[in-house]
Coordinates of C-alpha atoms and ligand atoms in Angstrom, one line a residue:
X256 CA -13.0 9.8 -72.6
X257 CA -9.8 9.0 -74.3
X258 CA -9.2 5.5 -72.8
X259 CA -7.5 4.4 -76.0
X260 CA -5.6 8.3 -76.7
X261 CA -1.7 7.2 -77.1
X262 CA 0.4 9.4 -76.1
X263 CA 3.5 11.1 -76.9
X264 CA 7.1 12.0 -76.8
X265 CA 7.5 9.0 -74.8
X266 CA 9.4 6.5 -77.0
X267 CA 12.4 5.5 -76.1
X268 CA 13.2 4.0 -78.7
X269 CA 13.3 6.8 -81.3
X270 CA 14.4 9.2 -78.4
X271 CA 18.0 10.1 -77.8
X272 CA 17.5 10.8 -74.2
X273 CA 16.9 6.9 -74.1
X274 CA 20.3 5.7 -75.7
X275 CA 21.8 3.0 -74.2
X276 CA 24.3 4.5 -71.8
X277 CA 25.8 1.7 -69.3
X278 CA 23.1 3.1 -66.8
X279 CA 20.2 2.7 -68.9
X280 CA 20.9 -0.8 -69.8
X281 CA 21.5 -1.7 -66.7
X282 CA 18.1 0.2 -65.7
X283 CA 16.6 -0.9 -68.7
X284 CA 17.3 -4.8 -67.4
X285 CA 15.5 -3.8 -64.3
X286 CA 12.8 -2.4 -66.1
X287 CA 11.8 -3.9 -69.1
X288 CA 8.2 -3.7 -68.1
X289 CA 8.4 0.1 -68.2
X290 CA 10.4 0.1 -71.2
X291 CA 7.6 -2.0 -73.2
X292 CA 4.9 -0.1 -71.7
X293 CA 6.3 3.1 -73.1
X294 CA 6.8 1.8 -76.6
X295 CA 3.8 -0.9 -77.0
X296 CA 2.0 2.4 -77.7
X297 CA 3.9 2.9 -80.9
X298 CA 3.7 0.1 -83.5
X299 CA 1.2 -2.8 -83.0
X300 CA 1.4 -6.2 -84.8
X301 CA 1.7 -9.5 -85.0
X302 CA 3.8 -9.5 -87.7
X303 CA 6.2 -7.1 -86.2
X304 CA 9.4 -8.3 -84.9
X305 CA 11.6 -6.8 -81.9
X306 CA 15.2 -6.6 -82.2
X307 CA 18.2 -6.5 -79.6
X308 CA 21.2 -6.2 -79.9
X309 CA 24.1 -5.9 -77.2
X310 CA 21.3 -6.2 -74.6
X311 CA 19.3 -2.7 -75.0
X312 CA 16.1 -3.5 -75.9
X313 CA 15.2 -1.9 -79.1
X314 CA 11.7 -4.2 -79.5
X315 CA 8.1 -2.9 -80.0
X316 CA 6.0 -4.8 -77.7
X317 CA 3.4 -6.0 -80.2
X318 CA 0.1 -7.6 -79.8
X319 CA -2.6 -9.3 -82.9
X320 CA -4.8 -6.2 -83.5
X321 CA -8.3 -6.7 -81.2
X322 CA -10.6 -6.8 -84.8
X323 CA -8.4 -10.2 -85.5
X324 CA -8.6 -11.8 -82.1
X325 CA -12.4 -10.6 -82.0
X326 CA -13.4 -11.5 -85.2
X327 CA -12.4 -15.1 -85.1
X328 CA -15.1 -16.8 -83.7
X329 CA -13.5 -20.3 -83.0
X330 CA -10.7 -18.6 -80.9
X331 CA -10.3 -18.8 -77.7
X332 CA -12.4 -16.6 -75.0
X333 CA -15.8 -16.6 -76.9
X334 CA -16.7 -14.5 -74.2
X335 CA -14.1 -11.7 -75.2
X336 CA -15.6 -8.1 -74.3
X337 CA -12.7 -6.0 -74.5
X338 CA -13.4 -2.9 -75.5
X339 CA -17.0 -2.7 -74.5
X340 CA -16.8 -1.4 -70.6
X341 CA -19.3 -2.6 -68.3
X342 CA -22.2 -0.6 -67.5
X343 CA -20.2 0.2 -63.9
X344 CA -17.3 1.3 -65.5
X345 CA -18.9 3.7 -67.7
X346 CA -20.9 5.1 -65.3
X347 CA -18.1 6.4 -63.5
X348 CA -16.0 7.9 -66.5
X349 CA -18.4 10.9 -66.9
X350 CA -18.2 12.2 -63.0
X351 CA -15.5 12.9 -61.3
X352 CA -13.6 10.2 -58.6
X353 CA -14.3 12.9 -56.1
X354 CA -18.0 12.2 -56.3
X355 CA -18.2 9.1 -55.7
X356 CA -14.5 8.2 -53.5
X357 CA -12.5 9.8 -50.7
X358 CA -8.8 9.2 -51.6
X359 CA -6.6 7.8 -48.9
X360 CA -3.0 7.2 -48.2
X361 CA -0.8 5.7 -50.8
X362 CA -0.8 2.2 -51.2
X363 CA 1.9 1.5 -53.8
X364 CA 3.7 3.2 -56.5
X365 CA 4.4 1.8 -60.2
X366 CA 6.4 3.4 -62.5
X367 CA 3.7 5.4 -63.9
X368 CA 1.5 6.5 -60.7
X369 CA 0.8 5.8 -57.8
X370 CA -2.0 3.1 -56.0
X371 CA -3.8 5.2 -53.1
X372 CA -6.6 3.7 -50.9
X373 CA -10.2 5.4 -51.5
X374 CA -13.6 4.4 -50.1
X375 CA -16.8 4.5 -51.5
X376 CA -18.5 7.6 -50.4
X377 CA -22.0 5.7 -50.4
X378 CA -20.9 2.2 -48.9
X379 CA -18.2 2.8 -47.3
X380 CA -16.4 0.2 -49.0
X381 CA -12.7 0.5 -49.6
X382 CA -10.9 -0.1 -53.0
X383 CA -7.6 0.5 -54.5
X384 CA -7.3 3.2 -56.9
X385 CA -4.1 3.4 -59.3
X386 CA -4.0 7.3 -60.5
X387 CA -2.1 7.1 -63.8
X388 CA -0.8 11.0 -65.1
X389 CA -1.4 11.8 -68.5
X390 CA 1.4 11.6 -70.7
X391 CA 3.2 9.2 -69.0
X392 CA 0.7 6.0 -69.7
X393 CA -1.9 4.5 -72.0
X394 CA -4.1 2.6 -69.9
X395 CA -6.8 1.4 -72.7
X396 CA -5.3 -1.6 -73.1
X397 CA -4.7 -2.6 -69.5
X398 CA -8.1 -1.6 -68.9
X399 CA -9.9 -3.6 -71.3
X400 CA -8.1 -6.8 -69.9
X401 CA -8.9 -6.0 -66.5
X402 CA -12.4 -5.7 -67.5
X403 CA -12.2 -8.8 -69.9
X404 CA -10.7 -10.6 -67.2
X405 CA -13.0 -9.5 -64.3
X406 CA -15.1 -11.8 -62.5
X407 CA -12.3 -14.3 -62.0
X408 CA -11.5 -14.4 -58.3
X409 CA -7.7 -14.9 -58.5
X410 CA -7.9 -11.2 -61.0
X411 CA -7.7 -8.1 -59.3
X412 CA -11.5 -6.8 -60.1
X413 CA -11.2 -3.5 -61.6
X414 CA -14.3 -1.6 -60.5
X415 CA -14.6 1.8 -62.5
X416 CA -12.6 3.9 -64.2
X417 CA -12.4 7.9 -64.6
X418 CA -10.7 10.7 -66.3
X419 CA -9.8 14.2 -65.5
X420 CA -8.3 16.9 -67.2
X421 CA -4.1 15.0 -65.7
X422 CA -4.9 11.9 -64.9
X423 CA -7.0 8.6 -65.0
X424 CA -8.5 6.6 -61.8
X425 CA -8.5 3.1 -62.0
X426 CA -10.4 1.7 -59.1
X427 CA -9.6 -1.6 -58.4
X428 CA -10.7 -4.0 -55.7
X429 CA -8.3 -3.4 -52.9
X430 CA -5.6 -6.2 -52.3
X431 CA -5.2 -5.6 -48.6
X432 CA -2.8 -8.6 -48.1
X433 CA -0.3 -7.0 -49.7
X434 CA 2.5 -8.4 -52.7
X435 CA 3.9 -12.0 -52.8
X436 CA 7.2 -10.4 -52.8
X437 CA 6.8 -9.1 -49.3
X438 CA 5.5 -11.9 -48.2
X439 CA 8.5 -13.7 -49.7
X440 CA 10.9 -11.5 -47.5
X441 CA 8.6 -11.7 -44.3
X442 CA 8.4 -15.4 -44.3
X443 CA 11.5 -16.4 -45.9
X444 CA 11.6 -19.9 -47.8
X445 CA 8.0 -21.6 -48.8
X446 CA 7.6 -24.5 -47.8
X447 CA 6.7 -27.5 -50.4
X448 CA 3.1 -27.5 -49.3
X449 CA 2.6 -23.6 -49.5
X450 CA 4.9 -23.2 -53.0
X451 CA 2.5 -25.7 -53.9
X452 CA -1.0 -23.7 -53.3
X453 CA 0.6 -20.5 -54.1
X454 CA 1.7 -22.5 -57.8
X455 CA -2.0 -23.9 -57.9
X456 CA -3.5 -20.2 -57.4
X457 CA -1.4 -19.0 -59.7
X458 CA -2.1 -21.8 -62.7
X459 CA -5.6 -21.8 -62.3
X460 CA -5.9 -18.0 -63.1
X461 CA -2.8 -18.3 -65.7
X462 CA -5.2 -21.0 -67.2
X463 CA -8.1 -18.5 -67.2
X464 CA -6.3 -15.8 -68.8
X465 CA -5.1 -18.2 -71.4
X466 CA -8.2 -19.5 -72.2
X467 CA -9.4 -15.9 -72.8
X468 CA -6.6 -15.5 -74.7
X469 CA -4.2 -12.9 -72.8
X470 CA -0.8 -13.1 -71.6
X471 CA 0.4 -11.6 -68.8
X472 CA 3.6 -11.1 -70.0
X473 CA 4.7 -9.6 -66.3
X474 CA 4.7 -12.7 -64.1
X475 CA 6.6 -11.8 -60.8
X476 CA 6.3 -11.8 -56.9
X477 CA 5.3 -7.8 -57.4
X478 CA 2.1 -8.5 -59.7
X479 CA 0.9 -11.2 -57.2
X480 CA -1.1 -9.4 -54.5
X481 CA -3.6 -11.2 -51.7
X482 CA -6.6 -10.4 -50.5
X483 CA -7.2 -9.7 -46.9
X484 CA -7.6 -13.6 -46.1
X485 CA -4.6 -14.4 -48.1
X486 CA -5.7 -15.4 -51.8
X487 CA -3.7 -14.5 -54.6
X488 CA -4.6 -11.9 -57.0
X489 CA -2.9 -11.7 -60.3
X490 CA -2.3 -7.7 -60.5
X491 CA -1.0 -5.1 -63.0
X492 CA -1.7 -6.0 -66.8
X493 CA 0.0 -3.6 -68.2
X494 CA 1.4 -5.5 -69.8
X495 CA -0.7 -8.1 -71.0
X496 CA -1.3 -9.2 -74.5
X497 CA -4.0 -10.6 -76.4
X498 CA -3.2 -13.8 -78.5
X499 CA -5.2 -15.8 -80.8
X500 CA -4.9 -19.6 -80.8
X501 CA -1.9 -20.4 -83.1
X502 CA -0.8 -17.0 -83.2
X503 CA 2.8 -15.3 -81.9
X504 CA 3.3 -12.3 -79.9
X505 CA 6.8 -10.4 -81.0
X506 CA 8.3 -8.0 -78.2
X507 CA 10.8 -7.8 -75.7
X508 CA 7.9 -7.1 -72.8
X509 CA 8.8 -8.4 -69.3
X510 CA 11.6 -8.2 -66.1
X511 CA 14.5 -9.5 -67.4
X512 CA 14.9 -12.2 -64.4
X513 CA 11.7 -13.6 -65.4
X514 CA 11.6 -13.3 -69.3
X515 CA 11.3 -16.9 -71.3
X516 CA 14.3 -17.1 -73.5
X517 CA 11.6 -17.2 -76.7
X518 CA 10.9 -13.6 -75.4
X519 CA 14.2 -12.6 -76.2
X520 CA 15.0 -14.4 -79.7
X521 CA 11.5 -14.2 -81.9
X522 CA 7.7 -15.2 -81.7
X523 CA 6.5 -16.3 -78.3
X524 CA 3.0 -17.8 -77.1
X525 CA 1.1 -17.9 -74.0
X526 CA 3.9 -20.5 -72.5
X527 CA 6.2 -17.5 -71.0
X528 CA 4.1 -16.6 -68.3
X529 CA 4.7 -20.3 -67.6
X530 CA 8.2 -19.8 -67.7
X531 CA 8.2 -16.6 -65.3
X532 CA 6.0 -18.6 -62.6
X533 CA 8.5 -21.3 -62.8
X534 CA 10.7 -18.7 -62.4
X535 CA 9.3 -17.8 -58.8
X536 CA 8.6 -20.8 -58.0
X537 CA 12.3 -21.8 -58.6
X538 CA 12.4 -18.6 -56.4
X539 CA 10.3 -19.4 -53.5
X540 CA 11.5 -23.0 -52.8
X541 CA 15.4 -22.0 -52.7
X542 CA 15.8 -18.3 -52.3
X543 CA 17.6 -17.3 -55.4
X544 CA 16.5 -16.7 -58.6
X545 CA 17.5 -19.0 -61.7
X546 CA 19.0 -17.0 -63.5
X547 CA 21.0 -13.7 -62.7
X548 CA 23.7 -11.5 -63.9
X549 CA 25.3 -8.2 -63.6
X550 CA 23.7 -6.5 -66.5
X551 CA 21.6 -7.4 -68.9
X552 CA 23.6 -9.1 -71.0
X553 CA 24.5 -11.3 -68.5
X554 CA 21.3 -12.3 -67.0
X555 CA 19.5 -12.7 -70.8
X556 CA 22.5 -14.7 -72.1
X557 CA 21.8 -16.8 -68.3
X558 CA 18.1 -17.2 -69.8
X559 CA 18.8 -18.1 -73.1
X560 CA 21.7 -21.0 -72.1
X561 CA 22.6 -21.5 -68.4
X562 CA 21.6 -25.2 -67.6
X563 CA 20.1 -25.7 -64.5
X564 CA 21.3 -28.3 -61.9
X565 CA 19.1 -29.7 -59.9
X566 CA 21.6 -31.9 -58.2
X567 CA 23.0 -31.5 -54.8
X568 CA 23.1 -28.5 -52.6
X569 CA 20.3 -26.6 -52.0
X570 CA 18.2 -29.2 -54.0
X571 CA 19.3 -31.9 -51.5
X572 CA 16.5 -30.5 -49.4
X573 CA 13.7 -30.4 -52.6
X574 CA 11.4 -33.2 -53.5
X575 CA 12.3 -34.7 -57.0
X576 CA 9.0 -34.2 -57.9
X577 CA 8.8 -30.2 -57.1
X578 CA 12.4 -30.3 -59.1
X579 CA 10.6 -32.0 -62.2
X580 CA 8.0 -29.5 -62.3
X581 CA 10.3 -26.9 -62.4
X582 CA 12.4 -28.7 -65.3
X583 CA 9.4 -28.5 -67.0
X584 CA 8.2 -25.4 -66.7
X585 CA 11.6 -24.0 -67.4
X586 CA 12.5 -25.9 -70.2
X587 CA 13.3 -24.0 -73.4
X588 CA 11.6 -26.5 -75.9
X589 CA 8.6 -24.5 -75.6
X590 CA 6.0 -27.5 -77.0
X591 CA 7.3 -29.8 -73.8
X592 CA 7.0 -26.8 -71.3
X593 CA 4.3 -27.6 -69.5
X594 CA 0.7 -25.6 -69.7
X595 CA -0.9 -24.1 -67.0
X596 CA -3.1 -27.2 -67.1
X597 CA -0.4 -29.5 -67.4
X598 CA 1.0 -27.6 -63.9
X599 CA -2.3 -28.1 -61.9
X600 CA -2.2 -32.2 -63.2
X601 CA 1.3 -32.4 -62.1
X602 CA 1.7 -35.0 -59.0
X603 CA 3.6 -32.8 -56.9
X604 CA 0.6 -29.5 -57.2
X605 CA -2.0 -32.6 -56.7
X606 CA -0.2 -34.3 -54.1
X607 CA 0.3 -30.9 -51.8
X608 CA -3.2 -29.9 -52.7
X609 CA -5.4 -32.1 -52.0
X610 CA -7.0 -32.3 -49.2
X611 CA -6.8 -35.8 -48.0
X612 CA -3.0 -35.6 -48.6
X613 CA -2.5 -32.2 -47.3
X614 CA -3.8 -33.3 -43.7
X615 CA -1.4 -35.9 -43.8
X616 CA 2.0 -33.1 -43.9
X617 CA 0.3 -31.2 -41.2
X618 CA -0.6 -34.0 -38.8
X619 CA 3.3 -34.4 -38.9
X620 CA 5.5 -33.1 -35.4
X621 CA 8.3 -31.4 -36.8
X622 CA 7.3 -30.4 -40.2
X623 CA 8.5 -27.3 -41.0
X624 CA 9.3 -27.8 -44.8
X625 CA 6.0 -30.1 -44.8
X626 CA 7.8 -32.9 -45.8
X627 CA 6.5 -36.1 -45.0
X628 CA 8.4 -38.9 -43.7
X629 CA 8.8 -42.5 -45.7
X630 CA 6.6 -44.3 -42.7
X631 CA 3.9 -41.4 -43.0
X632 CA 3.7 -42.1 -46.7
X633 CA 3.7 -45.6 -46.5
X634 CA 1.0 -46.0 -44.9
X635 CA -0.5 -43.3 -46.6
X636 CA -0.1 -45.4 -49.6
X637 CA -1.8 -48.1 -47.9
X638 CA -5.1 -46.0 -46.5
X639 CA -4.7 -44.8 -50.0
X640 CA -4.7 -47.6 -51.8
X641 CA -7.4 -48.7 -50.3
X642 CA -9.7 -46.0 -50.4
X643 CA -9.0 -45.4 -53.9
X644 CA -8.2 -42.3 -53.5
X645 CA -9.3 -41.6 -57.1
X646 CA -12.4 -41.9 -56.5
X647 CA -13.0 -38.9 -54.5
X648 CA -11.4 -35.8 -53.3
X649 CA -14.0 -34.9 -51.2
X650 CA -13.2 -37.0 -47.8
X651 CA -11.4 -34.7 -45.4
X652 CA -10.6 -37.5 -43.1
X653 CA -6.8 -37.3 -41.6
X654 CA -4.3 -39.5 -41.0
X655 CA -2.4 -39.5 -38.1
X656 CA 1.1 -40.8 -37.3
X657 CA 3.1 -41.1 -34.3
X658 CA 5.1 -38.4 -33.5
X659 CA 8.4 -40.4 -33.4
X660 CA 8.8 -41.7 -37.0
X661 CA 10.8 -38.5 -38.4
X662 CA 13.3 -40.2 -40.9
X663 CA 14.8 -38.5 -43.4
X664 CA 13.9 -40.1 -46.6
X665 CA 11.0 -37.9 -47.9
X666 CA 12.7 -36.7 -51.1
X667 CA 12.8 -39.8 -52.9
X668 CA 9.5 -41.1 -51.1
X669 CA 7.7 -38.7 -51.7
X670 CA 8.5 -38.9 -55.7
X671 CA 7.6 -42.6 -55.1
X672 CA 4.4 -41.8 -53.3
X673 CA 3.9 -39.0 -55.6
X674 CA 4.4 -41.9 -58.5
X675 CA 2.1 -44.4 -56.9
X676 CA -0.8 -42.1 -55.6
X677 CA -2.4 -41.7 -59.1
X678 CA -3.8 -38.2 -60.1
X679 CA -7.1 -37.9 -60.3
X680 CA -9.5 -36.9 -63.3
X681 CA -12.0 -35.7 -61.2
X682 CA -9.6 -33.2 -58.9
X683 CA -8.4 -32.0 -62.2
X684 CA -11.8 -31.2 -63.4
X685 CA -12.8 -29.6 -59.9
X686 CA -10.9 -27.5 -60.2
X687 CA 12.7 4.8 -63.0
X688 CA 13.0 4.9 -59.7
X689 CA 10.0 6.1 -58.3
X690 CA 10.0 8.9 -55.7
X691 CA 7.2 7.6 -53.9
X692 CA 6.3 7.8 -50.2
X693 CA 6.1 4.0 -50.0
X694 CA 8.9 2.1 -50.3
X695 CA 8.9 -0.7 -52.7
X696 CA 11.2 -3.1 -54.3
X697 CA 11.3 -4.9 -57.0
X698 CA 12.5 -8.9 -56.9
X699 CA 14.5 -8.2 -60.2
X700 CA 15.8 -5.0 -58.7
X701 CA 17.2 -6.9 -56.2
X702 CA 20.9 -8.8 -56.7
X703 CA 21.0 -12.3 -56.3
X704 CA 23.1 -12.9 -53.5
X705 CA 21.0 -10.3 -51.5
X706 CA 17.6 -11.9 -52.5
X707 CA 19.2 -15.3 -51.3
X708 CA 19.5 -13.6 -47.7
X709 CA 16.3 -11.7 -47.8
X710 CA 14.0 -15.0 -48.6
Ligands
ATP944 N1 -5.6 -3.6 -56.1 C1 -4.5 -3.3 -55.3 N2 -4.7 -3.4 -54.0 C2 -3.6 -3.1 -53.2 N3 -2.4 -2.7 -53.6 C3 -2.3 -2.5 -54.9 C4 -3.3 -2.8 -55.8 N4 -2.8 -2.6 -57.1 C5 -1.6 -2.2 -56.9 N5 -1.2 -2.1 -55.6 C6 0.1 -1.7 -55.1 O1 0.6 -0.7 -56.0 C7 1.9 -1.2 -56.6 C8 2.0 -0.7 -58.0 O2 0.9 -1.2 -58.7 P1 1.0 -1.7 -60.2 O3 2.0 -2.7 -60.3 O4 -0.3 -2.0 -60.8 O5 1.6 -0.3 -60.9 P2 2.4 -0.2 -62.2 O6 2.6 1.2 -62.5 O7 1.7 -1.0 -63.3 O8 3.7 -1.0 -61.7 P3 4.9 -1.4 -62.5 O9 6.0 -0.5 -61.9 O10 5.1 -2.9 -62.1 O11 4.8 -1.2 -63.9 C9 1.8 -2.7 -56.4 O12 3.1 -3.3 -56.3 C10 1.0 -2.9 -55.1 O13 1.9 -2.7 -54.0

């Protein structure tokens, strides 16, 4: 078993058949993610900065070496067992996948191997199985998250993992639902209530990951896959990084549309997966990502100082409250972007969330953005006030409203009901270019205008 082998020949930073051409860069702002997977093999460090220069990534994804994170006792994730494979996974590294799985049609294709279906041989059960070729990947890392991280159920499980002479198996649970990105172009705009319980989802297992101190580092519409009945799944930590409390992570790791502008100038915490998922949620609510460009140059210099107006336009048809959420988890002062707990406590995630309110937008006629209209949350305010809403999250009791009251005020009442309906404690605490058979796309392969149309 060579889980933690690094390979070779495969830095493109030290090799000349990875210069900077105008293609590269433009491939390499596509595909950061494979660039940093190919070097984070090299140098690891805390210490060690990333450079860039005229927007060709020349960085060494870095992480704090495991023994530091591990031998802190007070840090976060006490229950840190990375490295140390559970008694599954190590069953299956000595046999071959053949033994125990039939492998089925392809599923999905990263950069570095492909995702086929396989089923159990003995239960029949079907899983995902990413085949990464030797050579092209290291998978120890991404492998010891996955297992660090297991047991959450908004983290892809990974199951068991084996070797062969070319290649390893990673069998994961299998994410029939397919990615957030296809949903995106399927359904087109998310409503306020679904952005809203995809955004929840997606904090409370950015929360988890934080408080067992990984990054993601790769926050995008691709990595987020559901389940058969629709749950997210945070996927593909290939990218992921351990961090210590207090620590930095140095690195130019990520897809450019999505990278936090701390990412790009020095040391960088936890926060940028923040960033990224305000990012999509930006995203999912009008169509276009924030911030976009050309080249690379373009779109990092849009992340590192394009202001973003929130006035007018598109907006018109946003809730102030969804628009100060996304202020703040796009902000560049990093210590006033939100955490991922400060997300789930924010009015707009509650108020969209919970289930007393959430009956509310539904019971509505013509609702298809889920807004709400001002009579509806008047008297919601009322019924609210009155129950003291507070108190309890657990009454599933709906409101209904006539049909006829469809005004148009919601934006600014909502932000007032939002403001009024105080936020519980007790919720709170409740709480390349592959040439692959399937055809995928990428949301940051795709040009702005054009992922305006396909939302
Ligand atoms: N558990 C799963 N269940 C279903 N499909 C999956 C699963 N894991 C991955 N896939 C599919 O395979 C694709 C590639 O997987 P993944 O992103 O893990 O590969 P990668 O090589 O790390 O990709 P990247 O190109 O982002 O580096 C996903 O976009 C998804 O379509």
């Amino acid at each position: 078993m060579h889980l933690g082998r690094k390979r070779k020949g495969l830095d493109p930073v030290a090799s000349s058949r990875h210069k900077p051409t105008p293609s590269r860069v433009l491939w390499s702002h596509f595909s950061l993610g494979d660039h940093s997977r190919r070097t984070k093999k090299c140098k690891e460090g805390v210490g060690q900065r990333a450079s860039y220069h005229n927007g060709f990534v020349t960085g060494i994804a870095t992480a704090p070496p495991f023994v530091n994170v591990c031998s802190d006792p007070h840090g976060r994730g006490l229950k840190r067992k990375i490295g140390c494979l559970d008694a599954a996974t190590r069953m299956g590294r000595k046999k071959k996948i053949e033994q125990d799985f039939e492998l089925g049609e392809t599923i999905g294709q990263g950069k570095f191997g492909s995702v086929v279906k396989c089923r159990n041989k003995t239960s029949g059960e079907e899983f995902a199985c990413k085949i990464l070729t030797k050579g092209e990947e290291i998978v120890h890392r991404e492998v010891e998250i996955m297992q660090h991280l297991s047991g959450h159920p908004g983290v892809v499980t990974l199951k068991a993992v084996y070797e062969d002479d070319r290649s390893f198996h990673l069998v994961m649970e299998l994410c029939s639902g397919g990615r957030l990105l296809d949903q995106m172009r399927n359904d087109g705009l998310f409503s306020e209530q679904k952005a809203a319980n995809l955004m929840k989802g997606l904090m409370l297992v950015l929360k988890y990951c934080h408080e067992m101190g990984v990054v993601h580092r790769d926050v995008k519409p691709e990595n987020i896959l559901l389940s058969s009945s629709g749950l997210m799944k945070l996927a593909d930590f290939g990218l992921a990084a351990r961090i210590a409390n207090g620590q930095s992570l140095y690195g130019v790791v990520g897809s450019p549309a999505y990278v936090a502008p701390e990412v790009l100038m020095g040391g960088y915490s936890e926060k940028v997966d923040i960033w990224s998922a305000g990012v999509l949620l930006h995203a999912i609510l009008v169509g276009f990502l924030p911030f976009g460009g050309e080249s690379v140059n373009t779109v990092f210099e849009a992340v590192k100082n394009v202001s973003l107006d929130f006035q007018g336009g598109v907006w018109e048809s946003i809730s102030q409250p969804a628009r100060d959420l996304i202020a703040h988890m796009l902000t560049r002062n990093v210590s006033k972007r939100y955490t991922a707990e400060e997300v789930l406590r924010h009015p707009w995630i509650l108020f969209y969330t919970n289930p007393t309110l959430e009956s509310l937008t539904f019971s509505s006629r013509v609702q298809t953005r889920s807004f709400l209209t001002s009579r509806q949350l008047t008297e919601m305010l009322e019924v609210e006030s009155e129950r003291n809403v507070n108190a309890s999250f657990n009454d599933n009791s709906t409101l209904t409203f006539p049909p006829e009251e469809e005004d148009c005020y919601m934006v600014d009442v909502l932000a007032l009901a939002i403001s009024r309906v105080r936020i519980s404690e007790p919720k709170r605490s409740r709480i390349c270019s592959p040439t692959n058979p399937v055809q995928q796309e990428h949301s940051s392969n795709i040009k702005i205008t054009s992922l305006c149309t396909a939302f």
